[in-house]
Amino acid sequence: GAVVSQHPSRVICKSGTSVKIECRSLDFQATTMFWYRQFPKQSLMLMATSNEGSKATYEQGVEKDKFLINHASLTLSTLTVTSAHPEDSSFYICSARDQGAGTPEAFFGQGTRLTVV
Amino acid sequence: AQKITQTQPGMFVQEKEAVTLDCTYDTSDPSYGLFWYKQPSSGEMIFLIYQGSYDQQNATEGRYSLNFQKARKSANLVISASQLGDSAMYFCAILGHTDKLIFGTGTRLQVFP
């Protein structure tokens, strides 16, 4: 199947700093990528849809100024958590579908475990 | 709006036995897809199986099969011949016209020897 690579896998940052998470589709182009957040023992909650060459669309309740999304190329989307606080500590994971292959499944990155201290 | 409900927070099964994980859904889309993903403790999301709403036959992928009952809006996952490595969280998800994959709350499966 298609490969989505996410980096870093783990990050610890100080409160008030910003953290950038990268999501790359390695063997296909993705005009759309999706960012999810998962708290411990909970489900994946969709945060936003990243659109190549245009603004991301955010789900209700997600602060767009706090979670900046950039999708500058067909293989890369980035999520920046700005002015991070301990409550932003969570597991962030991206996904994309290989629409060129015509298969419906979404492929996920490895996820990023963010800890804000 | 689309919704997935997984009513079993946890399930236990003995190795080599079969287990069914329940999933019901709600959608107003005439065409949609249903997915099951496995999430081990490492956090990665592993695609298991897909069922399209217009597919006549239930999907199967190796030891995984999907018991799709459209009228009842259910898409249960059946894992046959359970293995210790099957212990993980299992998520059911739906994809509709919004192109967004919406997940249920998950079921934690534990396989014991």
mmCIF file of C-alpha atoms in Angstrom:
data_model
loop_
_atom_site.group_PDB
_atom_site.id
_atom_site.type_symbol
_atom_site.label_atom_id
_atom_site.label_comp_id
_atom_site.label_asym_id
_atom_site.label_seq_id
_atom_site.Cartn_x
_atom_site.Cartn_y
_atom_site.Cartn_z
ATOM 1 C CA GLY A 1 0.000 0.000 0.000
ATOM 2 C CA ALA A 2 0.867 3.666 -0.152
ATOM 3 C CA VAL A 3 3.235 5.100 2.437
ATOM 4 C CA VAL A 4 2.690 8.161 4.580
ATOM 5 C CA SER A 5 5.597 9.301 6.704
ATOM 6 C CA GLN A 6 5.191 11.536 9.728
ATOM 7 C CA HIS A 7 7.970 13.254 11.633
ATOM 8 C CA PRO A 8 8.872 13.553 14.454
ATOM 9 C CA SER A 9 7.449 10.516 16.199
ATOM 10 C CA ARG A 10 7.929 12.046 19.621
ATOM 11 C CA VAL A 11 8.546 15.588 20.764
ATOM 12 C CA ILE A 12 8.795 17.258 24.126
ATOM 13 C CA CYS A 13 8.613 21.019 24.204
ATOM 14 C CA LYS A 14 8.364 23.778 26.748
ATOM 15 C CA SER A 15 5.132 25.600 27.323
ATOM 16 C CA GLY A 16 4.851 28.653 25.080
ATOM 17 C CA THR A 17 6.975 27.314 22.247
ATOM 18 C CA SER A 18 5.804 26.134 18.836
ATOM 19 C CA VAL A 19 6.160 22.667 17.364
ATOM 20 C CA LYS A 20 6.003 21.676 13.701
ATOM 21 C CA ILE A 21 4.910 18.215 12.600
ATOM 22 C CA GLU A 22 5.465 17.028 9.038
ATOM 23 C CA CYS A 23 3.376 14.607 7.054
ATOM 24 C CA ARG A 24 4.674 13.302 3.723
ATOM 25 C CA SER A 25 3.173 11.020 1.135
ATOM 26 C CA LEU A 26 6.203 9.095 -0.103
ATOM 27 C CA ASP A 27 4.972 7.322 -3.208
ATOM 28 C CA PHE A 28 1.891 9.208 -4.263
ATOM 29 C CA GLN A 29 0.562 12.731 -4.541
ATOM 30 C CA ALA A 30 -2.074 13.924 -2.124
ATOM 31 C CA THR A 31 -4.093 17.059 -2.823
ATOM 32 C CA THR A 32 -5.823 16.505 0.488
ATOM 33 C CA MET A 33 -4.450 15.332 3.816
ATOM 34 C CA PHE A 34 -6.178 15.015 7.147
ATOM 35 C CA TRP A 35 -4.989 15.765 10.662
ATOM 36 C CA TYR A 36 -6.335 13.923 13.671
ATOM 37 C CA ARG A 37 -5.817 14.231 17.387
ATOM 38 C CA GLN A 38 -6.108 11.358 19.823
ATOM 39 C CA PHE A 39 -6.174 11.641 23.607
ATOM 40 C CA PRO A 40 -5.207 8.559 25.638
ATOM 41 C CA LYS A 41 -7.721 5.751 25.352
ATOM 42 C CA GLN A 42 -9.962 7.807 23.100
ATOM 43 C CA SER A 43 -10.841 7.841 19.447
ATOM 44 C CA LEU A 44 -9.275 9.793 16.618
ATOM 45 C CA MET A 45 -10.897 13.180 16.309
ATOM 46 C CA LEU A 46 -10.595 14.961 12.981
ATOM 47 C CA MET A 47 -9.043 18.380 13.450
ATOM 48 C CA ALA A 48 -8.745 19.711 9.925
ATOM 49 C CA THR A 49 -8.486 18.965 6.250
ATOM 50 C CA SER A 50 -5.306 20.164 4.612
ATOM 51 C CA ASN A 51 -5.752 21.303 1.009
ATOM 52 C CA GLU A 52 -2.807 21.672 -1.341
ATOM 53 C CA GLY A 53 -2.462 25.255 -2.485
ATOM 54 C CA SER A 54 -5.325 26.609 -0.433
ATOM 55 C CA LYS A 55 -6.417 27.163 3.137
ATOM 56 C CA ALA A 56 -7.113 24.286 5.436
ATOM 57 C CA THR A 57 -10.655 23.667 6.595
ATOM 58 C CA TYR A 58 -11.017 23.177 10.311
ATOM 59 C CA GLU A 59 -13.551 21.161 12.250
ATOM 60 C CA GLN A 60 -15.816 22.917 14.667
ATOM 61 C CA GLY A 61 -14.089 23.794 17.908
ATOM 62 C CA VAL A 62 -10.548 23.585 16.539
ATOM 63 C CA GLU A 63 -8.620 26.840 16.826
ATOM 64 C CA LYS A 64 -7.112 27.610 13.451
ATOM 65 C CA ASP A 65 -4.709 30.169 14.916
ATOM 66 C CA LYS A 66 -3.345 27.608 17.325
ATOM 67 C CA PHE A 67 -3.063 24.735 14.860
ATOM 68 C CA LEU A 68 -1.542 26.154 11.710
ATOM 69 C CA ILE A 69 -1.687 23.911 8.675
ATOM 70 C CA ASN A 70 0.310 24.386 5.517
ATOM 71 C CA HIS A 71 0.055 22.161 2.449
ATOM 72 C CA ALA A 72 2.610 23.708 0.153
ATOM 73 C CA SER A 73 3.200 20.732 -2.139
ATOM 74 C CA LEU A 74 1.409 17.608 -3.295
ATOM 75 C CA THR A 75 3.466 15.458 -0.936
ATOM 76 C CA LEU A 76 3.842 17.538 2.208
ATOM 77 C CA SER A 77 1.505 18.931 4.827
ATOM 78 C CA THR A 78 2.669 20.480 8.078
ATOM 79 C CA LEU A 79 0.862 21.078 11.355
ATOM 80 C CA THR A 80 2.308 23.697 13.672
ATOM 81 C CA VAL A 81 1.093 23.817 17.233
ATOM 82 C CA THR A 82 1.695 27.413 18.242
ATOM 83 C CA SER A 83 2.289 28.622 21.784
ATOM 84 C CA ALA A 84 1.859 25.096 23.046
ATOM 85 C CA HIS A 85 0.400 24.459 26.492
ATOM 86 C CA PRO A 86 0.246 21.255 28.535
ATOM 87 C CA GLU A 87 -3.357 20.678 27.445
ATOM 88 C CA ASP A 88 -2.092 20.403 23.856
ATOM 89 C CA SER A 89 -0.212 17.258 24.839
ATOM 90 C CA SER A 90 -1.683 14.520 22.700
ATOM 91 C CA PHE A 91 -1.092 12.080 19.861
ATOM 92 C CA TYR A 92 -1.339 13.762 16.466
ATOM 93 C CA ILE A 93 -1.660 11.668 13.334
ATOM 94 C CA CYS A 94 -2.085 12.499 9.672
ATOM 95 C CA SER A 95 -3.625 10.568 6.828
ATOM 96 C CA ALA A 96 -3.995 10.705 3.074
ATOM 97 C CA ARG A 97 -5.615 8.665 0.342
ATOM 98 C CA ASP A 98 -3.978 7.667 -2.894
ATOM 99 C CA GLN A 99 -6.792 8.869 -5.120
ATOM 100 C CA GLY A 100 -4.767 8.109 -8.203
ATOM 101 C CA ALA A 101 -4.796 4.434 -7.313
ATOM 102 C CA GLY A 102 -8.574 4.434 -6.955
ATOM 103 C CA THR A 103 -8.452 2.644 -3.625
ATOM 104 C CA PRO A 104 -10.622 3.968 -0.838
ATOM 105 C CA GLU A 105 -8.498 3.338 2.220
ATOM 106 C CA ALA A 106 -6.709 6.139 4.026
ATOM 107 C CA PHE A 107 -3.058 5.600 4.877
ATOM 108 C CA PHE A 108 -1.763 6.991 8.110
ATOM 109 C CA GLY A 109 1.518 8.373 9.279
ATOM 110 C CA GLN A 110 3.180 6.861 12.309
ATOM 111 C CA GLY A 111 1.813 9.611 14.536
ATOM 112 C CA THR A 112 3.509 12.193 16.730
ATOM 113 C CA ARG A 113 3.325 12.045 20.490
ATOM 114 C CA LEU A 114 3.551 15.626 21.731
ATOM 115 C CA THR A 115 4.312 16.367 25.360
ATOM 116 C CA VAL A 116 4.270 19.974 26.512
ATOM 117 C CA VAL A 117 6.013 20.589 29.828
ATOM 118 C CA ALA B 1 -23.866 14.088 9.901
ATOM 119 C CA GLN B 2 -22.235 10.715 10.096
ATOM 120 C CA LYS B 3 -21.804 8.707 13.226
ATOM 121 C CA ILE B 4 -20.140 5.448 14.182
ATOM 122 C CA THR B 5 -21.026 3.567 17.359
ATOM 123 C CA GLN B 6 -18.894 0.849 18.878
ATOM 124 C CA THR B 7 -20.617 -0.412 22.012
ATOM 125 C CA GLN B 8 -17.904 -2.770 23.234
ATOM 126 C CA PRO B 9 -15.135 -0.897 25.033
ATOM 127 C CA GLY B 10 -13.261 -4.148 25.592
ATOM 128 C CA MET B 11 -13.372 -7.739 24.391
ATOM 129 C CA PHE B 12 -11.488 -10.870 25.399
ATOM 130 C CA VAL B 13 -10.937 -13.889 23.199
ATOM 131 C CA GLN B 14 -8.910 -17.024 23.537
ATOM 132 C CA GLU B 15 -6.208 -17.709 21.028
ATOM 133 C CA LYS B 16 -7.439 -19.588 17.918
ATOM 134 C CA GLU B 17 -11.056 -18.645 18.579
ATOM 135 C CA ALA B 18 -13.131 -16.262 16.464
ATOM 136 C CA VAL B 19 -14.341 -12.899 17.748
ATOM 137 C CA THR B 20 -16.861 -10.362 16.495
ATOM 138 C CA LEU B 21 -16.412 -6.646 17.077
ATOM 139 C CA ASP B 22 -19.589 -4.639 16.724
ATOM 140 C CA CYS B 23 -20.074 -1.471 14.731
ATOM 141 C CA THR B 24 -23.243 0.416 13.863
ATOM 142 C CA TYR B 25 -23.426 3.573 11.852
ATOM 143 C CA ASP B 26 -25.696 6.395 10.922
ATOM 144 C CA THR B 27 -25.541 8.382 7.722
ATOM 145 C CA SER B 28 -27.858 10.093 5.270
ATOM 146 C CA ASP B 29 -25.475 9.596 2.364
ATOM 147 C CA PRO B 30 -26.762 7.192 -0.288
ATOM 148 C CA SER B 31 -23.212 6.038 -0.981
ATOM 149 C CA TYR B 32 -20.597 5.495 1.692
ATOM 150 C CA GLY B 33 -17.726 3.254 2.728
ATOM 151 C CA LEU B 34 -17.035 1.454 5.949
ATOM 152 C CA PHE B 35 -13.565 0.680 7.231
ATOM 153 C CA TRP B 36 -11.878 -1.152 10.055
ATOM 154 C CA TYR B 37 -8.477 -0.140 11.361
ATOM 155 C CA LYS B 38 -6.238 -1.750 13.961
ATOM 156 C CA GLN B 39 -4.163 0.380 16.307
ATOM 157 C CA PRO B 40 -1.492 -1.450 18.310
ATOM 158 C CA SER B 41 0.140 0.168 21.318
ATOM 159 C CA SER B 42 2.715 1.801 19.031
ATOM 160 C CA GLY B 43 -0.058 4.080 17.757
ATOM 161 C CA GLU B 44 0.104 3.345 14.048
ATOM 162 C CA MET B 45 -3.182 2.875 12.233
ATOM 163 C CA ILE B 46 -3.309 -0.307 10.166
ATOM 164 C CA PHE B 47 -6.001 -0.669 7.514
ATOM 165 C CA LEU B 48 -7.775 -4.019 7.753
ATOM 166 C CA ILE B 49 -10.826 -4.127 5.541
ATOM 167 C CA TYR B 50 -13.258 -2.034 3.506
ATOM 168 C CA GLN B 51 -16.928 -2.411 2.556
ATOM 169 C CA GLY B 52 -18.680 -0.190 0.062
ATOM 170 C CA SER B 53 -22.343 0.482 0.669
ATOM 171 C CA TYR B 54 -23.294 -0.882 -2.749
ATOM 172 C CA ASP B 55 -21.124 -3.980 -2.507
ATOM 173 C CA GLN B 56 -23.330 -7.037 -2.671
ATOM 174 C CA GLN B 57 -20.923 -9.384 -0.983
ATOM 175 C CA ASN B 58 -19.392 -9.070 2.434
ATOM 176 C CA ALA B 59 -15.739 -8.107 2.293
ATOM 177 C CA THR B 60 -13.058 -10.570 3.358
ATOM 178 C CA GLU B 61 -9.318 -10.116 3.801
ATOM 179 C CA GLY B 62 -7.524 -13.168 5.096
ATOM 180 C CA ARG B 63 -8.672 -13.765 8.682
ATOM 181 C CA TYR B 64 -10.804 -10.636 8.635
ATOM 182 C CA SER B 65 -14.336 -10.513 7.342
ATOM 183 C CA LEU B 66 -16.965 -7.822 7.535
ATOM 184 C CA ASN B 67 -20.529 -8.782 8.367
ATOM 185 C CA PHE B 68 -22.362 -6.007 6.540
ATOM 186 C CA GLN B 69 -26.086 -5.694 7.224
ATOM 187 C CA LYS B 70 -27.189 -2.577 5.427
ATOM 188 C CA ALA B 71 -30.782 -2.543 6.620
ATOM 189 C CA ARG B 72 -29.593 -2.715 10.228
ATOM 190 C CA LYS B 73 -26.764 -0.264 9.548
ATOM 191 C CA SER B 74 -24.201 -2.553 11.039
ATOM 192 C CA ALA B 75 -20.710 -3.486 9.878
ATOM 193 C CA ASN B 76 -19.272 -5.949 12.358
ATOM 194 C CA LEU B 77 -15.704 -7.188 12.052
ATOM 195 C CA VAL B 78 -15.097 -10.891 12.445
ATOM 196 C CA ILE B 79 -11.589 -12.068 13.213
ATOM 197 C CA SER B 80 -11.129 -15.789 12.816
ATOM 198 C CA ALA B 81 -8.419 -17.901 14.454
ATOM 199 C CA SER B 82 -7.317 -15.121 16.809
ATOM 200 C CA GLN B 83 -3.625 -14.690 17.429
ATOM 201 C CA LEU B 84 -1.825 -13.041 20.322
ATOM 202 C CA GLY B 85 -0.662 -10.342 17.923
ATOM 203 C CA ASP B 86 -4.278 -9.356 17.320
ATOM 204 C CA SER B 87 -4.382 -7.681 20.732
ATOM 205 C CA ALA B 88 -4.918 -3.996 19.947
ATOM 206 C CA MET B 89 -7.515 -1.255 19.629
ATOM 207 C CA TYR B 90 -9.908 -1.678 16.724
ATOM 208 C CA PHE B 91 -11.695 1.264 15.145
ATOM 209 C CA CYS B 92 -14.635 1.266 12.790
ATOM 210 C CA ALA B 93 -14.896 4.276 10.481
ATOM 211 C CA ILE B 94 -17.210 5.689 7.833
ATOM 212 C CA LEU B 95 -16.478 7.738 4.748
ATOM 213 C CA GLY B 96 -19.244 9.674 3.060
ATOM 214 C CA HIS B 97 -19.663 12.529 0.620
ATOM 215 C CA THR B 98 -17.637 14.907 2.806
ATOM 216 C CA ASP B 99 -14.517 12.839 2.091
ATOM 217 C CA LYS B 100 -13.777 12.808 5.821
ATOM 218 C CA LEU B 101 -13.117 9.563 7.639
ATOM 219 C CA ILE B 102 -15.061 9.533 10.913
ATOM 220 C CA PHE B 103 -14.103 7.048 13.601
ATOM 221 C CA GLY B 104 -15.962 5.256 16.356
ATOM 222 C CA THR B 105 -14.745 5.107 19.946
ATOM 223 C CA GLY B 106 -12.937 1.839 19.435
ATOM 224 C CA THR B 107 -12.850 -1.606 21.021
ATOM 225 C CA ARG B 108 -9.847 -2.930 22.885
ATOM 226 C CA LEU B 109 -9.329 -6.576 22.001
ATOM 227 C CA GLN B 110 -7.213 -8.773 24.212
ATOM 228 C CA VAL B 111 -6.244 -12.237 23.053
ATOM 229 C CA PHE B 112 -5.171 -14.651 25.773
ATOM 230 C CA PRO B 113 -3.376 -17.982 25.414
#
